[in-house]
mmCIF file of C-alpha atoms in Angstrom:
data_model
loop_
_atom_site.group_PDB
_atom_site.id
_atom_site.type_symbol
_atom_site.label_atom_id
_atom_site.label_comp_id
_atom_site.label_asym_id
_atom_site.label_seq_id
_atom_site.Cartn_x
_atom_site.Cartn_y
_atom_site.Cartn_z
ATOM 1 C CA MET A 1 -14.404 -17.276 13.468
ATOM 2 C CA THR A 2 -14.193 -13.775 12.917
ATOM 3 C CA LYS A 3 -16.261 -12.623 10.035
ATOM 4 C CA ILE A 4 -15.306 -9.933 7.353
ATOM 5 C CA THR A 5 -18.228 -7.497 7.018
ATOM 6 C CA ASN A 6 -19.343 -4.165 5.613
ATOM 7 C CA VAL A 7 -16.156 -3.968 3.420
ATOM 8 C CA ASN A 8 -15.181 -4.598 0.138
ATOM 9 C CA ILE A 9 -11.982 -7.073 -0.139
ATOM 10 C CA HIS A 10 -11.824 -9.385 -3.156
ATOM 11 C CA PRO A 11 -12.587 -12.887 -2.318
ATOM 12 C CA SER A 12 -8.931 -14.071 -3.749
ATOM 13 C CA TRP A 13 -7.645 -12.395 -0.477
ATOM 14 C CA LYS A 14 -10.304 -13.833 1.929
ATOM 15 C CA GLU A 15 -9.070 -17.042 0.241
ATOM 16 C CA ALA A 16 -5.425 -16.186 0.828
ATOM 17 C CA LEU A 17 -5.943 -14.631 4.428
ATOM 18 C CA THR A 18 -8.593 -16.820 5.661
ATOM 19 C CA ASP A 19 -6.316 -18.080 8.649
ATOM 20 C CA GLU A 20 -5.613 -14.552 9.565
ATOM 21 C CA PHE A 21 -8.959 -13.560 9.867
ATOM 22 C CA GLN A 22 -9.707 -16.246 12.334
ATOM 23 C CA GLN A 23 -6.833 -14.884 14.621
ATOM 24 C CA PRO A 24 -8.008 -13.438 18.088
ATOM 25 C CA TYR A 25 -5.926 -10.462 17.224
ATOM 26 C CA PHE A 26 -7.938 -9.507 14.176
ATOM 27 C CA ALA A 27 -10.842 -9.804 16.559
ATOM 28 C CA ALA A 28 -9.001 -7.171 18.731
ATOM 29 C CA ILE A 29 -8.724 -4.759 15.817
ATOM 30 C CA LYS A 30 -12.420 -5.163 15.146
ATOM 31 C CA GLN A 31 -12.945 -4.161 18.826
ATOM 32 C CA SER A 32 -10.612 -1.406 18.820
ATOM 33 C CA LEU A 33 -12.232 0.213 15.905
ATOM 34 C CA LEU A 34 -15.674 -0.194 17.182
ATOM 35 C CA GLN A 35 -14.531 1.537 20.695
ATOM 36 C CA GLU A 36 -13.092 4.351 18.595
ATOM 37 C CA LYS A 37 -16.418 4.779 17.197
ATOM 38 C CA GLN A 38 -18.460 4.336 20.389
ATOM 39 C CA ALA A 39 -15.899 7.402 21.606
ATOM 40 C CA GLY A 40 -17.204 9.426 18.755
ATOM 41 C CA ASN A 41 -13.782 9.642 17.334
ATOM 42 C CA VAL A 42 -13.534 9.641 13.433
ATOM 43 C CA VAL A 43 -11.396 6.896 11.755
ATOM 44 C CA TYR A 44 -10.271 7.118 8.228
ATOM 45 C CA PRO A 45 -10.813 5.572 5.616
ATOM 46 C CA PRO A 46 -14.432 5.026 5.602
ATOM 47 C CA GLY A 47 -15.365 1.505 6.695
ATOM 48 C CA LYS A 48 -16.110 0.399 3.117
ATOM 49 C CA LEU A 49 -12.302 1.634 2.043
ATOM 50 C CA ILE A 50 -10.370 0.115 4.498
ATOM 51 C CA PHE A 51 -9.463 -3.147 2.317
ATOM 52 C CA ASN A 52 -9.350 -0.933 -0.778
ATOM 53 C CA ALA A 53 -6.151 -2.375 -1.835
ATOM 54 C CA PHE A 54 -7.098 -5.780 -1.288
ATOM 55 C CA ASP A 55 -10.295 -5.081 -3.388
ATOM 56 C CA ALA A 56 -8.656 -3.052 -6.362
ATOM 57 C CA THR A 57 -5.920 -5.917 -6.700
ATOM 58 C CA PRO A 58 -6.867 -9.656 -6.412
ATOM 59 C CA PHE A 59 -4.086 -11.746 -4.996
ATOM 60 C CA ASP A 60 -3.348 -13.471 -7.924
ATOM 61 C CA GLU A 61 -2.920 -10.152 -10.041
ATOM 62 C CA VAL A 62 -0.172 -8.492 -7.369
ATOM 63 C CA LYS A 63 2.787 -7.786 -9.652
ATOM 64 C CA VAL A 64 4.011 -4.946 -7.728
ATOM 65 C CA VAL A 65 4.067 -4.143 -3.724
ATOM 66 C CA ILE A 66 4.515 -0.657 -2.849
ATOM 67 C CA LEU A 67 4.149 -0.266 1.183
ATOM 68 C CA GLY A 68 3.216 2.676 2.877
ATOM 69 C CA GLN A 69 3.118 3.158 6.706
ATOM 70 C CA ASP A 70 -0.175 5.053 7.607
ATOM 71 C CA PRO A 71 -3.361 6.288 6.118
ATOM 72 C CA TYR A 72 -3.449 9.996 5.267
ATOM 73 C CA HIS A 73 -5.425 11.687 8.379
ATOM 74 C CA GLY A 74 -6.661 14.642 6.976
ATOM 75 C CA PRO A 75 -10.429 14.989 6.043
ATOM 76 C CA GLY A 76 -11.155 13.190 2.737
ATOM 77 C CA GLN A 77 -7.567 12.219 1.985
ATOM 78 C CA ALA A 78 -7.526 8.407 2.881
ATOM 79 C CA MET A 79 -8.936 6.043 0.582
ATOM 80 C CA GLY A 80 -7.472 2.634 1.390
ATOM 81 C CA LEU A 81 -4.411 2.959 -0.941
ATOM 82 C CA SER A 82 -1.165 4.055 -0.183
ATOM 83 C CA PHE A 83 0.015 7.319 -1.082
ATOM 84 C CA SER A 84 -3.277 7.521 -3.296
ATOM 85 C CA VAL A 85 -5.700 10.713 -2.439
ATOM 86 C CA PRO A 86 -9.084 11.048 -4.437
ATOM 87 C CA ARG A 87 -9.378 13.302 -7.446
ATOM 88 C CA ASN A 88 -10.846 15.919 -5.553
ATOM 89 C CA VAL A 89 -8.176 16.298 -2.920
ATOM 90 C CA GLY A 90 -4.656 17.914 -3.464
ATOM 91 C CA THR A 91 -1.710 16.011 -4.031
ATOM 92 C CA PRO A 92 0.280 15.494 -0.798
ATOM 93 C CA PRO A 93 3.979 16.417 -0.741
ATOM 94 C CA SER A 94 5.067 12.499 -0.926
ATOM 95 C CA LEU A 95 2.855 11.782 -4.215
ATOM 96 C CA GLU A 96 4.032 15.163 -5.886
ATOM 97 C CA ASN A 97 7.745 13.775 -5.475
ATOM 98 C CA MET A 98 6.736 10.386 -6.759
ATOM 99 C CA TYR A 99 5.554 12.473 -9.781
ATOM 100 C CA LYS A 100 8.398 14.028 -10.216
ATOM 101 C CA GLU A 101 10.311 10.776 -9.940
ATOM 102 C CA LEU A 102 8.267 9.662 -12.883
ATOM 103 C CA LYS A 103 8.953 12.686 -14.951
ATOM 104 C CA THR A 104 12.692 12.210 -14.661
ATOM 105 C CA ASP A 105 12.731 8.411 -14.825
ATOM 106 C CA LEU A 106 10.213 8.059 -17.573
ATOM 107 C CA ASP A 107 9.157 11.427 -18.719
ATOM 108 C CA LEU A 108 5.783 11.374 -18.140
ATOM 109 C CA GLU A 109 3.371 14.190 -17.721
ATOM 110 C CA MET A 110 2.618 15.411 -14.153
ATOM 111 C CA PRO A 111 -0.476 13.830 -13.320
ATOM 112 C CA PRO A 112 -3.692 16.227 -12.751
ATOM 113 C CA HIS A 113 -4.819 14.478 -9.569
ATOM 114 C CA GLY A 114 -3.465 12.046 -6.979
ATOM 115 C CA ASP A 115 -5.657 8.988 -7.616
ATOM 116 C CA LEU A 116 -3.570 5.943 -7.982
ATOM 117 C CA THR A 117 -6.597 3.504 -9.029
ATOM 118 C CA ALA A 118 -5.308 3.166 -12.302
ATOM 119 C CA TRP A 119 -1.608 1.761 -10.919
ATOM 120 C CA ALA A 120 -3.986 -0.812 -8.189
ATOM 121 C CA GLU A 121 -5.967 -2.091 -11.407
ATOM 122 C CA GLN A 122 -2.730 -3.260 -13.395
ATOM 123 C CA GLY A 123 -1.597 -5.027 -10.468
ATOM 124 C CA VAL A 124 0.293 -2.346 -8.064
ATOM 125 C CA PHE A 125 -0.772 -3.504 -4.494
ATOM 126 C CA LEU A 126 -0.666 -0.169 -2.716
ATOM 127 C CA LEU A 127 -0.392 -1.368 0.819
ATOM 128 C CA ASN A 128 -0.150 0.488 3.923
ATOM 129 C CA ALA A 129 1.307 -0.964 7.018
ATOM 130 C CA SER A 130 -1.881 0.136 8.983
ATOM 131 C CA LEU A 131 -5.419 0.210 7.413
ATOM 132 C CA THR A 132 -6.994 2.942 9.508
ATOM 133 C CA VAL A 133 -5.844 5.699 11.512
ATOM 134 C CA ARG A 134 -7.828 8.441 13.883
ATOM 135 C CA ALA A 135 -8.378 11.874 12.374
ATOM 136 C CA ARG A 136 -5.514 14.147 12.593
ATOM 137 C CA GLN A 137 -3.391 11.602 14.637
ATOM 138 C CA ALA A 138 -0.677 10.004 12.702
ATOM 139 C CA ASN A 139 0.126 6.704 13.765
ATOM 140 C CA SER A 140 -2.651 6.603 16.022
ATOM 141 C CA HIS A 141 -3.598 2.891 15.300
ATOM 142 C CA GLN A 142 0.002 1.178 14.557
ATOM 143 C CA LYS A 143 -0.252 -0.568 17.663
ATOM 144 C CA ILE A 144 -4.231 -1.921 17.825
ATOM 145 C CA GLY A 145 -2.867 -5.019 15.575
ATOM 146 C CA TRP A 146 -2.794 -3.824 11.910
ATOM 147 C CA GLN A 147 0.960 -4.429 11.171
ATOM 148 C CA LYS A 148 0.822 -8.025 12.873
ATOM 149 C CA PHE A 149 -1.944 -8.623 9.853
ATOM 150 C CA THR A 150 -0.203 -6.555 6.889
ATOM 151 C CA ASP A 151 3.167 -8.243 8.015
ATOM 152 C CA ALA A 152 0.856 -11.727 7.451
ATOM 153 C CA VAL A 153 0.134 -10.263 4.088
ATOM 154 C CA ILE A 154 3.421 -9.756 2.976
ATOM 155 C CA ARG A 155 4.701 -12.843 3.931
ATOM 156 C CA THR A 156 1.829 -14.569 2.167
ATOM 157 C CA LEU A 157 2.667 -12.977 -1.128
ATOM 158 C CA SER A 158 6.057 -13.988 -0.484
ATOM 159 C CA ASN A 159 5.224 -17.483 0.123
ATOM 160 C CA LYS A 160 2.698 -18.200 -2.451
ATOM 161 C CA ARG A 161 3.706 -15.993 -5.319
ATOM 162 C CA GLU A 162 6.890 -15.507 -7.572
ATOM 163 C CA GLY A 163 8.423 -12.987 -9.084
ATOM 164 C CA LEU A 164 7.076 -9.844 -7.300
ATOM 165 C CA VAL A 165 8.602 -6.317 -7.360
ATOM 166 C CA PHE A 166 8.426 -4.849 -3.872
ATOM 167 C CA LEU A 167 9.325 -1.169 -3.341
ATOM 168 C CA LEU A 168 10.362 -0.382 -0.132
ATOM 169 C CA TRP A 169 10.874 3.233 0.683
ATOM 170 C CA GLY A 170 12.228 4.783 3.836
ATOM 171 C CA GLY A 171 13.445 3.379 6.848
ATOM 172 C CA PHE A 172 10.126 1.686 7.876
ATOM 173 C CA ALA A 173 9.712 -0.383 4.530
ATOM 174 C CA LYS A 174 13.091 -1.401 4.588
ATOM 175 C CA LYS A 175 12.764 -3.269 7.851
ATOM 176 C CA LYS A 176 9.998 -5.326 6.169
ATOM 177 C CA ALA A 177 12.347 -6.798 3.822
ATOM 178 C CA SER A 178 12.617 -9.667 6.436
ATOM 179 C CA LEU A 179 9.648 -10.910 5.344
ATOM 180 C CA ILE A 180 10.408 -11.385 1.672
ATOM 181 C CA ASP A 181 11.864 -14.388 -0.015
ATOM 182 C CA LYS A 182 14.418 -12.982 -1.799
ATOM 183 C CA THR A 183 15.306 -15.805 -3.996
ATOM 184 C CA LYS A 184 11.802 -15.864 -5.105
ATOM 185 C CA HIS A 185 11.147 -11.989 -5.492
ATOM 186 C CA HIS A 186 12.784 -8.687 -6.312
ATOM 187 C CA VAL A 187 13.266 -5.846 -3.446
ATOM 188 C CA LEU A 188 14.138 -2.423 -4.610
ATOM 189 C CA THR A 189 15.043 -0.188 -1.529
ATOM 190 C CA SER A 190 15.334 3.583 -1.361
ATOM 191 C CA GLY A 191 14.903 6.638 0.809
ATOM 192 C CA HIS A 192 11.190 7.847 1.259
ATOM 193 C CA PRO A 193 9.568 10.290 -1.196
ATOM 194 C CA SER A 194 8.839 12.457 1.315
ATOM 195 C CA PRO A 195 10.333 16.015 1.354
ATOM 196 C CA LEU A 196 12.143 15.802 4.065
ATOM 197 C CA SER A 197 13.930 12.446 2.890
ATOM 198 C CA ALA A 198 13.846 13.577 -0.778
ATOM 199 C CA ASN A 199 15.318 16.693 -0.750
ATOM 200 C CA ARG A 200 18.223 15.156 0.956
ATOM 201 C CA GLY A 201 19.231 13.302 -2.001
ATOM 202 C CA TYR A 202 17.440 9.956 -0.751
ATOM 203 C CA TRP A 203 14.644 9.801 -3.062
ATOM 204 C CA PHE A 204 15.017 11.369 -6.585
ATOM 205 C CA GLY A 205 17.041 9.340 -8.914
ATOM 206 C CA ASN A 206 16.280 5.867 -7.855
ATOM 207 C CA LYS A 207 14.479 4.961 -11.069
ATOM 208 C CA HIS A 208 12.261 2.456 -9.332
ATOM 209 C CA PHE A 209 9.459 2.779 -11.980
ATOM 210 C CA SER A 210 11.422 1.861 -14.932
ATOM 211 C CA LYS A 211 13.647 -0.490 -13.073
ATOM 212 C CA THR A 212 10.387 -2.424 -11.756
ATOM 213 C CA ASN A 213 9.212 -2.727 -15.424
ATOM 214 C CA GLU A 214 12.628 -3.923 -16.346
ATOM 215 C CA LEU A 215 11.823 -6.903 -13.711
ATOM 216 C CA LEU A 216 8.703 -7.563 -15.069
ATOM 217 C CA ASN A 217 9.462 -7.355 -19.017
ATOM 218 C CA ALA A 218 12.424 -10.067 -17.941
ATOM 219 C CA GLN A 219 9.570 -12.319 -16.244
ATOM 220 C CA GLY A 220 7.565 -11.712 -19.817
ATOM 221 C CA LYS A 221 4.967 -9.964 -17.919
ATOM 222 C CA GLU A 222 2.810 -6.908 -18.983
ATOM 223 C CA PRO A 223 4.799 -3.782 -17.328
ATOM 224 C CA ILE A 224 3.090 -1.123 -15.572
ATOM 225 C CA ASP A 225 1.783 1.968 -17.363
ATOM 226 C CA TRP A 226 2.697 4.420 -14.652
ATOM 227 C CA GLN A 227 1.019 7.522 -16.301
ATOM 228 C CA ILE A 228 -2.105 8.731 -14.176
ATOM 229 C CA LYS A 229 -4.619 10.229 -16.473
#
């Protein structure tokens, strides 16, 4: 059995994903990360934050899923939550555009930082398709097995939960819709908030934040307070 050690992950996720953690491919992921360390390569996020999304949002408390592709690969940026950066790091362009949409959609003030922990603590599962990346090399870990794992995560949420709102932004994320049972869950899609996509008109005006809360309200669930303070 592959043991999960030296990382913070909520027990509810350990239970929900116990079969995945025992698969040979997961052992291969750990071996790949060990080889990176032995080669002297820097990997983000730090080990204790690789499963931060799974620690901050327990399995049974997930209400919304925001899927990213890859952790940030610059120093100090990645914190194990998709699109999120620590408070002492400048807000990345994609997140800036998310904040701009929040202002237009819900008239929320532009936050002073990019730490989305407050969303995660309310049930917004901030999942990246790959949970690690080599420093300054985007998508460098997309083929070491993480996507097989995170696809299983999405399928598990789809199978074992009901009424979740999945926000799939951009072509990569939209392909994950095939993993979701749309008779049980809500799937909202749009262009990616990155400047390249947003400036072409594929992001702004999607109103995904207000639509998400409408869907949660309709189920009698507490809406998300999207304001980052």
